[in-house]
CSV table of C-alpha atoms and ligand atoms in Angstrom, one decimal:
chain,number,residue,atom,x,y,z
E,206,UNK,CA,0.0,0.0,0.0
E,207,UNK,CA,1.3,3.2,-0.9
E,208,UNK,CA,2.2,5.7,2.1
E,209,UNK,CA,0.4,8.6,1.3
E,210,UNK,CA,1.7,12.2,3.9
E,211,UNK,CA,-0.1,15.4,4.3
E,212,UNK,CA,2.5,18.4,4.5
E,213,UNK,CA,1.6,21.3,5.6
E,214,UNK,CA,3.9,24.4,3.7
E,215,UNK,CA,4.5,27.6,5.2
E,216,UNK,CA,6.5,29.5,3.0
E,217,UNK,CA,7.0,32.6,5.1
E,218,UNK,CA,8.3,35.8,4.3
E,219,UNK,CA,11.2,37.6,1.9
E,220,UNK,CA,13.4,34.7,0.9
E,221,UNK,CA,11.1,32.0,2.5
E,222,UNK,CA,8.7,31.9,-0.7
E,223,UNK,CA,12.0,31.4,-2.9
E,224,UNK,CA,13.9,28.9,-0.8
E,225,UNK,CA,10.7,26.6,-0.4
E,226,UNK,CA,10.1,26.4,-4.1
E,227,UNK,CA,13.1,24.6,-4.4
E,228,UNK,CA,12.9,22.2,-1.4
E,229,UNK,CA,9.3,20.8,-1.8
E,230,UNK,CA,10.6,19.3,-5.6
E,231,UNK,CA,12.2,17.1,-3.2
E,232,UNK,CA,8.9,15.8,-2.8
E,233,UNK,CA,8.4,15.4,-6.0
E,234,UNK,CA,11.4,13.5,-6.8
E,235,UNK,CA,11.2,11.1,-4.1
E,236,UNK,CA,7.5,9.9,-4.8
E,237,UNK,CA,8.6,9.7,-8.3
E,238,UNK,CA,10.8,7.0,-7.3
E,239,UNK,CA,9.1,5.5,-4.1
E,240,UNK,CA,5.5,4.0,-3.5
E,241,UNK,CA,4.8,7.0,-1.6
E,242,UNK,CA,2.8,10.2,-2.1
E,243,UNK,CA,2.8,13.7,-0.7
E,244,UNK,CA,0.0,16.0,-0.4
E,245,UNK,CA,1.1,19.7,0.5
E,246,UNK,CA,-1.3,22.2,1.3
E,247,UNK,CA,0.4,25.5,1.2
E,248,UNK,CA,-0.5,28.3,4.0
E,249,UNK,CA,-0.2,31.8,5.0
E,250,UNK,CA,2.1,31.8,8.0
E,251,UNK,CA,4.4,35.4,9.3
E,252,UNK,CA,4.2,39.0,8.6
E,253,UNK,CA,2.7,38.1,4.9
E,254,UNK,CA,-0.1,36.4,6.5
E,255,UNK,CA,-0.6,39.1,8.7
E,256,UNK,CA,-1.0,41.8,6.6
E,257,UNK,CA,-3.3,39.4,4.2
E,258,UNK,CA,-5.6,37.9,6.7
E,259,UNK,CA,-4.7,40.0,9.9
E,260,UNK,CA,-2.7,37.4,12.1
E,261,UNK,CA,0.5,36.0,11.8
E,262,UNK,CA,-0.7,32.4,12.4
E,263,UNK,CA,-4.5,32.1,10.9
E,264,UNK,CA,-7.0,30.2,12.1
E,265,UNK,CA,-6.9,28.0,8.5
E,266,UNK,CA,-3.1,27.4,9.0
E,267,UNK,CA,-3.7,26.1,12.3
E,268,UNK,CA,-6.4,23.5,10.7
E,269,UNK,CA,-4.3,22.5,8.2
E,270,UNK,CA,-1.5,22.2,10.7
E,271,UNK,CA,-3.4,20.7,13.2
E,272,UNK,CA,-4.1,17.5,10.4
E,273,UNK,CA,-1.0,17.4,8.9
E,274,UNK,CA,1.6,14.7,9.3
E,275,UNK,CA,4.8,17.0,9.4
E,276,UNK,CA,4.7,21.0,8.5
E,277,UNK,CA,7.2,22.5,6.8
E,278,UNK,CA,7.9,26.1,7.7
E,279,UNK,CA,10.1,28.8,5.7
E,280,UNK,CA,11.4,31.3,7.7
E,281,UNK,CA,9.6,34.6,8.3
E,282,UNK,CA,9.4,38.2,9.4
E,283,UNK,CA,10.5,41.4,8.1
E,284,UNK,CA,12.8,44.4,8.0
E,285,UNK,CA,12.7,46.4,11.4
E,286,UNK,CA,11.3,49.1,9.8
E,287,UNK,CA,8.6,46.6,7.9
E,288,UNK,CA,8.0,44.9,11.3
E,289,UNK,CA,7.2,48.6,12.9
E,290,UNK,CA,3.9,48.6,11.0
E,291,UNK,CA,2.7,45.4,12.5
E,292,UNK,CA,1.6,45.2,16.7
E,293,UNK,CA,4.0,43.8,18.9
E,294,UNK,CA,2.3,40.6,19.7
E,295,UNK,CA,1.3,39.7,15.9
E,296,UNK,CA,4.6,39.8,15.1
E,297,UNK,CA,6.1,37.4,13.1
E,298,UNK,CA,8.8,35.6,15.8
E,299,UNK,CA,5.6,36.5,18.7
E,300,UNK,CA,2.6,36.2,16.8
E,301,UNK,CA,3.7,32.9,14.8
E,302,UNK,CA,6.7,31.1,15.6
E,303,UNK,CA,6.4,30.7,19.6
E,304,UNK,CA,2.6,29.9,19.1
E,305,UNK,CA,3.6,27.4,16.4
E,306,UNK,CA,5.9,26.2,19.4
E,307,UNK,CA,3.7,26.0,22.0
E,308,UNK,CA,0.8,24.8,19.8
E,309,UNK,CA,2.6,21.5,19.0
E,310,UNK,CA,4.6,21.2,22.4
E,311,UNK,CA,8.0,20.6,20.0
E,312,UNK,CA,10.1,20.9,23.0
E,313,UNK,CA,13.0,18.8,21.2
E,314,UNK,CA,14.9,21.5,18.6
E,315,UNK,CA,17.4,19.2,16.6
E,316,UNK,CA,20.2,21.4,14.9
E,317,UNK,CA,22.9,19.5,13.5
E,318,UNK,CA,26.0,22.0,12.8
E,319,UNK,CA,27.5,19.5,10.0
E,320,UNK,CA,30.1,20.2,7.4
E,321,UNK,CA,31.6,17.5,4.9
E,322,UNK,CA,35.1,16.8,4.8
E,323,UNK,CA,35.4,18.4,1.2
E,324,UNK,CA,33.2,21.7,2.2
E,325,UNK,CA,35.7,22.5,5.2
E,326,UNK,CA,36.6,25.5,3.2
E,327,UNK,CA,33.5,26.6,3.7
E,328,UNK,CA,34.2,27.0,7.2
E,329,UNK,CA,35.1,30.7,8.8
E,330,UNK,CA,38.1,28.3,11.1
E,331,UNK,CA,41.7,27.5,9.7
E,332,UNK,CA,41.5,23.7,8.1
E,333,UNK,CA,44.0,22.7,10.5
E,334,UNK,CA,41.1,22.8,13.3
E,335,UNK,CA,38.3,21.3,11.2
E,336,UNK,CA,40.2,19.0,8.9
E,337,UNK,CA,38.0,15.8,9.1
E,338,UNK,CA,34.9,18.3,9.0
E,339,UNK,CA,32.7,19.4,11.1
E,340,UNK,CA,29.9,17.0,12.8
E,341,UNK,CA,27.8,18.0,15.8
E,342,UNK,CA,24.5,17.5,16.9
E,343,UNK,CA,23.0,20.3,19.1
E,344,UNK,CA,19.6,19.6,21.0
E,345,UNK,CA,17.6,23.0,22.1
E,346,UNK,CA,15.0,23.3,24.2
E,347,UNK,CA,12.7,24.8,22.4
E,348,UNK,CA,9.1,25.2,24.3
E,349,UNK,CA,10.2,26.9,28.3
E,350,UNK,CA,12.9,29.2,29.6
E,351,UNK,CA,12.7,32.5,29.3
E,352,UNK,CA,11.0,32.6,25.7
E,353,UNK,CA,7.6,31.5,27.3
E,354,UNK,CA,8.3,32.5,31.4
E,355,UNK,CA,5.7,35.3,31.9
E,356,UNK,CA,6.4,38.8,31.4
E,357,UNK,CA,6.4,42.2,33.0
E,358,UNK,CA,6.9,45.8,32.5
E,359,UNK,CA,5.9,49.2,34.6
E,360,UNK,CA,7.3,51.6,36.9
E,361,UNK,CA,9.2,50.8,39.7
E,362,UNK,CA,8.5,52.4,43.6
E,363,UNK,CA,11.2,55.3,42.5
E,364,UNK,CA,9.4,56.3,39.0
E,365,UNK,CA,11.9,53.9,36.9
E,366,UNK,CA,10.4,51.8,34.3
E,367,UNK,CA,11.8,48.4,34.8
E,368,UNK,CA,11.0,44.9,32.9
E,369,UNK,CA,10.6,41.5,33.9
E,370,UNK,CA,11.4,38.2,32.1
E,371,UNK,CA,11.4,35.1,33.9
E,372,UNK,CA,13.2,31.8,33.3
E,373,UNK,CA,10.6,28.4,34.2
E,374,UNK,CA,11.3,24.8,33.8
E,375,UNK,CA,9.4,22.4,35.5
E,376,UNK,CA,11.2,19.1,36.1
E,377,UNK,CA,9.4,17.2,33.5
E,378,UNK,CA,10.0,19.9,30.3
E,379,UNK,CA,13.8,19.6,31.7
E,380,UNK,CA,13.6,15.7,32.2
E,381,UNK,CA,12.4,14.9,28.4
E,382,UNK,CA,14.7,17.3,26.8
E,383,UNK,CA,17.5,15.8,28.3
E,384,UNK,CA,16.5,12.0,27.8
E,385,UNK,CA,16.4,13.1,23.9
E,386,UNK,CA,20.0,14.5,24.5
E,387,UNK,CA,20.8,10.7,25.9
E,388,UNK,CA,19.6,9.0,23.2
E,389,UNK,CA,20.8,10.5,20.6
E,390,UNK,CA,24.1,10.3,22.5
E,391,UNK,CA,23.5,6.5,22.6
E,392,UNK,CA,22.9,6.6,18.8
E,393,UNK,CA,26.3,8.2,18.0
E,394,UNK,CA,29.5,8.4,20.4
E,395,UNK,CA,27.8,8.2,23.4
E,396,UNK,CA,29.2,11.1,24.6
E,397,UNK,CA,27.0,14.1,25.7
E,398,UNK,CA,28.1,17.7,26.3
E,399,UNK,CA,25.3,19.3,29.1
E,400,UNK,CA,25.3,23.2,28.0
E,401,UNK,CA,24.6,24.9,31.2
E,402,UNK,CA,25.5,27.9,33.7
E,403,UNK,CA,25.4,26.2,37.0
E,404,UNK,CA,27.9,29.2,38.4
E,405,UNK,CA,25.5,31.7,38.2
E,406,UNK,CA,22.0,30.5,37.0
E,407,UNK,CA,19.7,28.5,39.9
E,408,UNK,CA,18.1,27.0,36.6
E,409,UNK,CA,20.8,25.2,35.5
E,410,UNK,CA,21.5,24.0,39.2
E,411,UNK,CA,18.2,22.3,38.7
E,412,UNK,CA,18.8,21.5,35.6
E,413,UNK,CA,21.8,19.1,36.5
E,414,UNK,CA,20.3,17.7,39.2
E,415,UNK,CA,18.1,16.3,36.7
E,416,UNK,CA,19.9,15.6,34.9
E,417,UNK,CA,21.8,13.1,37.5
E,418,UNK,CA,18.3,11.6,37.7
E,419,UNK,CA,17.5,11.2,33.7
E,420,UNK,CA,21.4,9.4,33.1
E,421,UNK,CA,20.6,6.9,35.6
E,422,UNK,CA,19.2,5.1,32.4
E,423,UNK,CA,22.0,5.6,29.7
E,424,UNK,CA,25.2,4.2,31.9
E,425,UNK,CA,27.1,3.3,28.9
E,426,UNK,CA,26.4,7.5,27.8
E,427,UNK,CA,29.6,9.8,29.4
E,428,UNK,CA,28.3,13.3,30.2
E,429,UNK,CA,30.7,16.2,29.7
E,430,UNK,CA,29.4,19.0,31.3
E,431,UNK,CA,30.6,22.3,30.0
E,432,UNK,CA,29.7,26.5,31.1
E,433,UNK,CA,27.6,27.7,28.2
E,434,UNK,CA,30.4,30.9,27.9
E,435,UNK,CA,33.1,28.1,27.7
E,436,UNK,CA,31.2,25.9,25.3
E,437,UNK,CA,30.9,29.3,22.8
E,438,UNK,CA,34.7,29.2,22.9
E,439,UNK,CA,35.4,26.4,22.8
E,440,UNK,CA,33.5,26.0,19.8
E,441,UNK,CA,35.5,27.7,17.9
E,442,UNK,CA,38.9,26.8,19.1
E,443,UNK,CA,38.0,22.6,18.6
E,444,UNK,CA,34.8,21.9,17.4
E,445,UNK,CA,36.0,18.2,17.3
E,446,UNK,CA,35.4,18.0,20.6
E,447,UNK,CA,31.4,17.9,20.4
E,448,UNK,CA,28.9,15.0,19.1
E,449,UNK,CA,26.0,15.5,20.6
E,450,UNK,CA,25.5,18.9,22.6
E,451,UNK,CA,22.3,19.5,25.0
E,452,UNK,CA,20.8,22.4,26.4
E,453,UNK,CA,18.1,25.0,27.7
E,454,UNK,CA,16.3,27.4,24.7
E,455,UNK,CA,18.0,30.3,25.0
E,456,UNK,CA,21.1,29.1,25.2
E,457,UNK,CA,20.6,27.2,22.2
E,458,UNK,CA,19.3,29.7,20.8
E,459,UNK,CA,22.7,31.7,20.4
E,460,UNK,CA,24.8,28.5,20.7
E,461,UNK,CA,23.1,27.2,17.0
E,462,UNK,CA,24.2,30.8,15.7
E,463,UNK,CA,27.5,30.3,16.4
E,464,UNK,CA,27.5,26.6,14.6
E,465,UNK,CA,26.5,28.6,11.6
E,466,UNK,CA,29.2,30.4,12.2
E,467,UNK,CA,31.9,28.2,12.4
E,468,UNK,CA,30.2,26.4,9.2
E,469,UNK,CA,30.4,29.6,7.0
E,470,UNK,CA,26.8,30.3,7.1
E,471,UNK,CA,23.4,29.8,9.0
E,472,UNK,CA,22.3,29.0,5.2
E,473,UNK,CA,23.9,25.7,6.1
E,474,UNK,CA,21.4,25.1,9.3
E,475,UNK,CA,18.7,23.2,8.7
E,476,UNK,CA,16.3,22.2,12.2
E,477,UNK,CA,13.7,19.9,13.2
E,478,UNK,CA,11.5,20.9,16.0
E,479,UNK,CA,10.1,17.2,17.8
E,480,UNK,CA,6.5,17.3,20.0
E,481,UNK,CA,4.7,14.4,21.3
E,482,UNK,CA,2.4,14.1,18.4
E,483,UNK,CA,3.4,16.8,15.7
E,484,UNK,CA,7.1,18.0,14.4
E,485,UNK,CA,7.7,20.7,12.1
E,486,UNK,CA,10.6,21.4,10.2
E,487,UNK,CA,12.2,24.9,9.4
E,488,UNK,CA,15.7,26.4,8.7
E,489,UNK,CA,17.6,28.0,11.7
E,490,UNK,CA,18.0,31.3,9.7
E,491,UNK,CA,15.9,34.5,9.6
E,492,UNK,CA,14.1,35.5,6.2
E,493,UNK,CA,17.1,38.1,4.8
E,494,UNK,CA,14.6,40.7,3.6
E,495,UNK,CA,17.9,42.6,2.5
E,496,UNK,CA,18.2,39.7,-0.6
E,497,UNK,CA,14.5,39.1,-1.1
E,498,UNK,CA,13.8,38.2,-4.6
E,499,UNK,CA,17.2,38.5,-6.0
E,500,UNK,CA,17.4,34.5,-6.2
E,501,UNK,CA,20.6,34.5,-4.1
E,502,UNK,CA,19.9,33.0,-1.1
E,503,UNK,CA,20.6,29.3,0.1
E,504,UNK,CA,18.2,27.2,0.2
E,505,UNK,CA,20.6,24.1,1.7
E,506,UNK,CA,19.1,24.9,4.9
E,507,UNK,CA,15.2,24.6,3.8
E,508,UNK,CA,15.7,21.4,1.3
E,509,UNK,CA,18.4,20.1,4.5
E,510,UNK,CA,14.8,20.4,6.4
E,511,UNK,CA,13.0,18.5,4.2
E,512,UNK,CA,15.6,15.8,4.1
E,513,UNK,CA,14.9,16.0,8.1
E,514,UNK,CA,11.5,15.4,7.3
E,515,UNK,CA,11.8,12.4,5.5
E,516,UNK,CA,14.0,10.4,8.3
E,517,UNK,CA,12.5,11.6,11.3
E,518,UNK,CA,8.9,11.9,10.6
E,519,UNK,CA,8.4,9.3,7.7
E,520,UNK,CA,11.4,6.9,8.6
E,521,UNK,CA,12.9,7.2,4.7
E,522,UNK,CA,16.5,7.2,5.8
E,523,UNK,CA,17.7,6.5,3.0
E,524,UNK,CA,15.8,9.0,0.8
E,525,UNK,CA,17.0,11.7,3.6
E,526,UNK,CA,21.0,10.5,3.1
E,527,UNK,CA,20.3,10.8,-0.9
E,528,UNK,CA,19.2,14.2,-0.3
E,529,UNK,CA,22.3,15.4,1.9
E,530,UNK,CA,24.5,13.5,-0.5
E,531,UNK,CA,23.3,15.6,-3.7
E,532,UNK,CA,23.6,18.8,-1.6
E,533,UNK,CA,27.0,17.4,-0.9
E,534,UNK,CA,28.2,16.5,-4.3
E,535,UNK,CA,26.7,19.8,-5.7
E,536,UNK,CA,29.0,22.2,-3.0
E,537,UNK,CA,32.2,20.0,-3.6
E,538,UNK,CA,32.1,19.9,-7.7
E,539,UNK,CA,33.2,23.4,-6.4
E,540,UNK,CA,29.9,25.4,-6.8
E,541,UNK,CA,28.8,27.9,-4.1
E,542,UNK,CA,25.8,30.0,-3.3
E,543,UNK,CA,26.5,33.8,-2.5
E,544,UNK,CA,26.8,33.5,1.2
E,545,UNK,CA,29.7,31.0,1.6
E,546,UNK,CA,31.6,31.6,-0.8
E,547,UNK,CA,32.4,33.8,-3.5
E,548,UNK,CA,35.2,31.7,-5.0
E,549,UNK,CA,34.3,29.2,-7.5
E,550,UNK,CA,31.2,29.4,-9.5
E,551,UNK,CA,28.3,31.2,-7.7
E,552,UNK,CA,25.1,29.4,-8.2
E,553,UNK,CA,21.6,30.8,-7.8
E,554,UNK,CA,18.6,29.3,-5.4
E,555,UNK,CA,17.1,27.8,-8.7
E,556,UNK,CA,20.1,26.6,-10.0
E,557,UNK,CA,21.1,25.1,-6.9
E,558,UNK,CA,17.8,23.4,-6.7
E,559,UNK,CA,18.0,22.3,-10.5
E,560,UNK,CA,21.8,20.3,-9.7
E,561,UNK,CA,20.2,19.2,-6.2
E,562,UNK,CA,17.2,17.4,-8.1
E,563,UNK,CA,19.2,16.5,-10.6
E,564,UNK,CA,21.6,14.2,-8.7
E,565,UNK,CA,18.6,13.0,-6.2
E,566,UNK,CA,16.6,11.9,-9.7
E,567,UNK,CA,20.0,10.1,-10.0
E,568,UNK,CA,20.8,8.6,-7.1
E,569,UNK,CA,16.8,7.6,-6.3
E,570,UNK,CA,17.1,5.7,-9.6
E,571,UNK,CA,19.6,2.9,-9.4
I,294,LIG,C1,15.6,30.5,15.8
I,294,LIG,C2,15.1,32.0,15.7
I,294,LIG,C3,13.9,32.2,16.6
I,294,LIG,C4,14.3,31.9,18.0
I,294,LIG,C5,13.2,33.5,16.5
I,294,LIG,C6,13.0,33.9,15.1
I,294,LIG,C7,12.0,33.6,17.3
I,294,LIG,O1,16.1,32.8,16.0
I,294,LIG,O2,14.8,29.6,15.5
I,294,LIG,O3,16.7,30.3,16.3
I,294,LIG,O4,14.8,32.8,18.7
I,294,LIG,O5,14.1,30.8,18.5
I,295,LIG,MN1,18.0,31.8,16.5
């Protein structure tokens, strides 16, 4: 019987339209080759949706999200300026992405910072320190902290205005975060480097005892635990050093940035976002409304998501490993897209989607 997926697409705003017109022919090129189909229903989702149906996450997108098998979500907002127009709380990080968040309780952010052997000169660090490539998996929690710990501004007793953010876990938001982090470290090297600020922050006291609790059932997994100020250094100096990474949402937050960093550009960051019942899938970049429409952009990151898609929500590892490997073998022929690189023959988001589908249709085929 033919396995038959309902995606939900949100193409978001500036480059998001252009970067998910290339990933979903993924879709297309897999159920050419595989007794499976894929029926994507596209929505209005960010500032676009806004503006067109006055909230940044409409009631139809949440239907078709709520019966979807996997969403697929471009990324969104606008200019600061363009964001001015719109009310605080309807916009597009506020009014879509945290309630896309909660909504589906995806409290398990996968972000692998990867680079292949023969793109390490993509990489912003000397090829002495990332000579066998880069390969880490970082798991963010992506649902509590202080994204979603309530809120508070007003005047103080002496006339000052002052504001309020507060940073909540409850054991169990910390405990399944963490078991995530332990299984995945029992997938790969067993090795798991716990991200936390136990110096300073009472939260990450808690957070470790925890996590003592949670290892009880991995004893084969090692724990590393590193300061999240260290871990930003050190991530630079000997990125070798990490395999699987775990830790709270903000941290992860600024921690993922910097894997773009070290891998020449957040355009290489694709993420999958894991809840109970419902994951969605969405690059770990902003939407660039400085390059909107000039077909520059990346799109590695938002076909990288799909290829996420495929393995985690639909079990087709092999269809998701044929996707990297075509992203792969495009990058070292010696091509580039604008933001990595611009040494050896630029490519533009179509074309890099045309060589991408091109060596998928390929390998899919034998
Ligand atoms: C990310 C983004 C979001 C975050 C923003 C857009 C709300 O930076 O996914 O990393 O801060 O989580
Ligand atoms: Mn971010």
């Amino acid at each position: 019987m033919t396995n038959a997926y309902r995606i939900a697409v949100l193409p978001g705003d500036a480059i998001g339209p252009e970067i998910m017109a290339q990933a979903v022919r993924v879709f297309d090129v897999v159920q050419k080759h595989r007794d499976v189909s894929f029926e994507l229903t596209t929505c209005p989702f960010g500032a676009g949706a806004y503006f067109s149906h006055g909230h940044a996450f409409p009631e139809e997108t949440k239907a078709v999200c709520d019966t979807a098998d996997a969403i697929l979500k471009g990324p969104v907002g606008l200019s600061h300026e363009e964001s001015q127009k719109i009310p605080v709380e309807e916009q597009a990080e506020r009014g879509a992405i945290l309630p896309l968040r909660a909504r589906y309780n995806t409290f398990a952010n996968f972000r692998p910072i990867t680079l292949s052997k023969k793109m390490a000169h993509f990489s912003s660090l000397k090829p002495e320190i990332i000579s066998d490539g880069i390969d880490i998996l970082l798991i963010r929690e992506l649902v509590g902290g202080l994204y979603f710990g309530a809120k508070e501004r007003g005047v103080n007793d002496q006339g000052l205005r002052y504001v309020k953010e507060t940073l909540e876990y409850d054991e169990q938001q910390i405990r399944q975060v963490l078991k995530v982090g332990f299984e995945q470290a029992s997938l790969r090297k067993k090795q798991l480097h716990n991200i936390h600020k136990s110096n300073v922050m009472m939260s990450s006291v808690f957070w470790n005892e925890v996590l003592e609790e949670v290892r009880v059932d991995y004893p084969d997994v090692e724990v590393i635990h590193l300061l999240v100020d260290a871990a930003a250094t050190a991530l630079c100096l000997n990125p070798g050093q990490f395999d699987v990474m775990v830790m709270e949402n903000m941290f992860g937050d600024i921690l993922s940035d910097e894997g773009g960093g070290i891998l020449g550009s957040l355009g290489l960051m694709p993420s999958a976002c894991m809840g109970p019942d419902k994951a969605y899938y969405e690059p770990s970049h902003g939407s660039a409304p400085d390059i909107e429409g000039k077909n520059i952009a990346n799109p590695y990151s938002m076909i990288g998501s799909v290829a996420m898609m495929l393995e985690m929500s639909f079990d087709m590892k092999d269809e998701a490993n044929a996707v990297w490997t075509a992203m792969q073998s495009v990058f070292e022929a010696g091509f580039s897209t604008a933001d990595l690189s611009s040494e050896g023959q630029l490519l533009s988001t179509e074309e890099f989607g045309n060589k991408v589908m091109e060596k998928l249709d390929e390998l899919l085929g034998k």
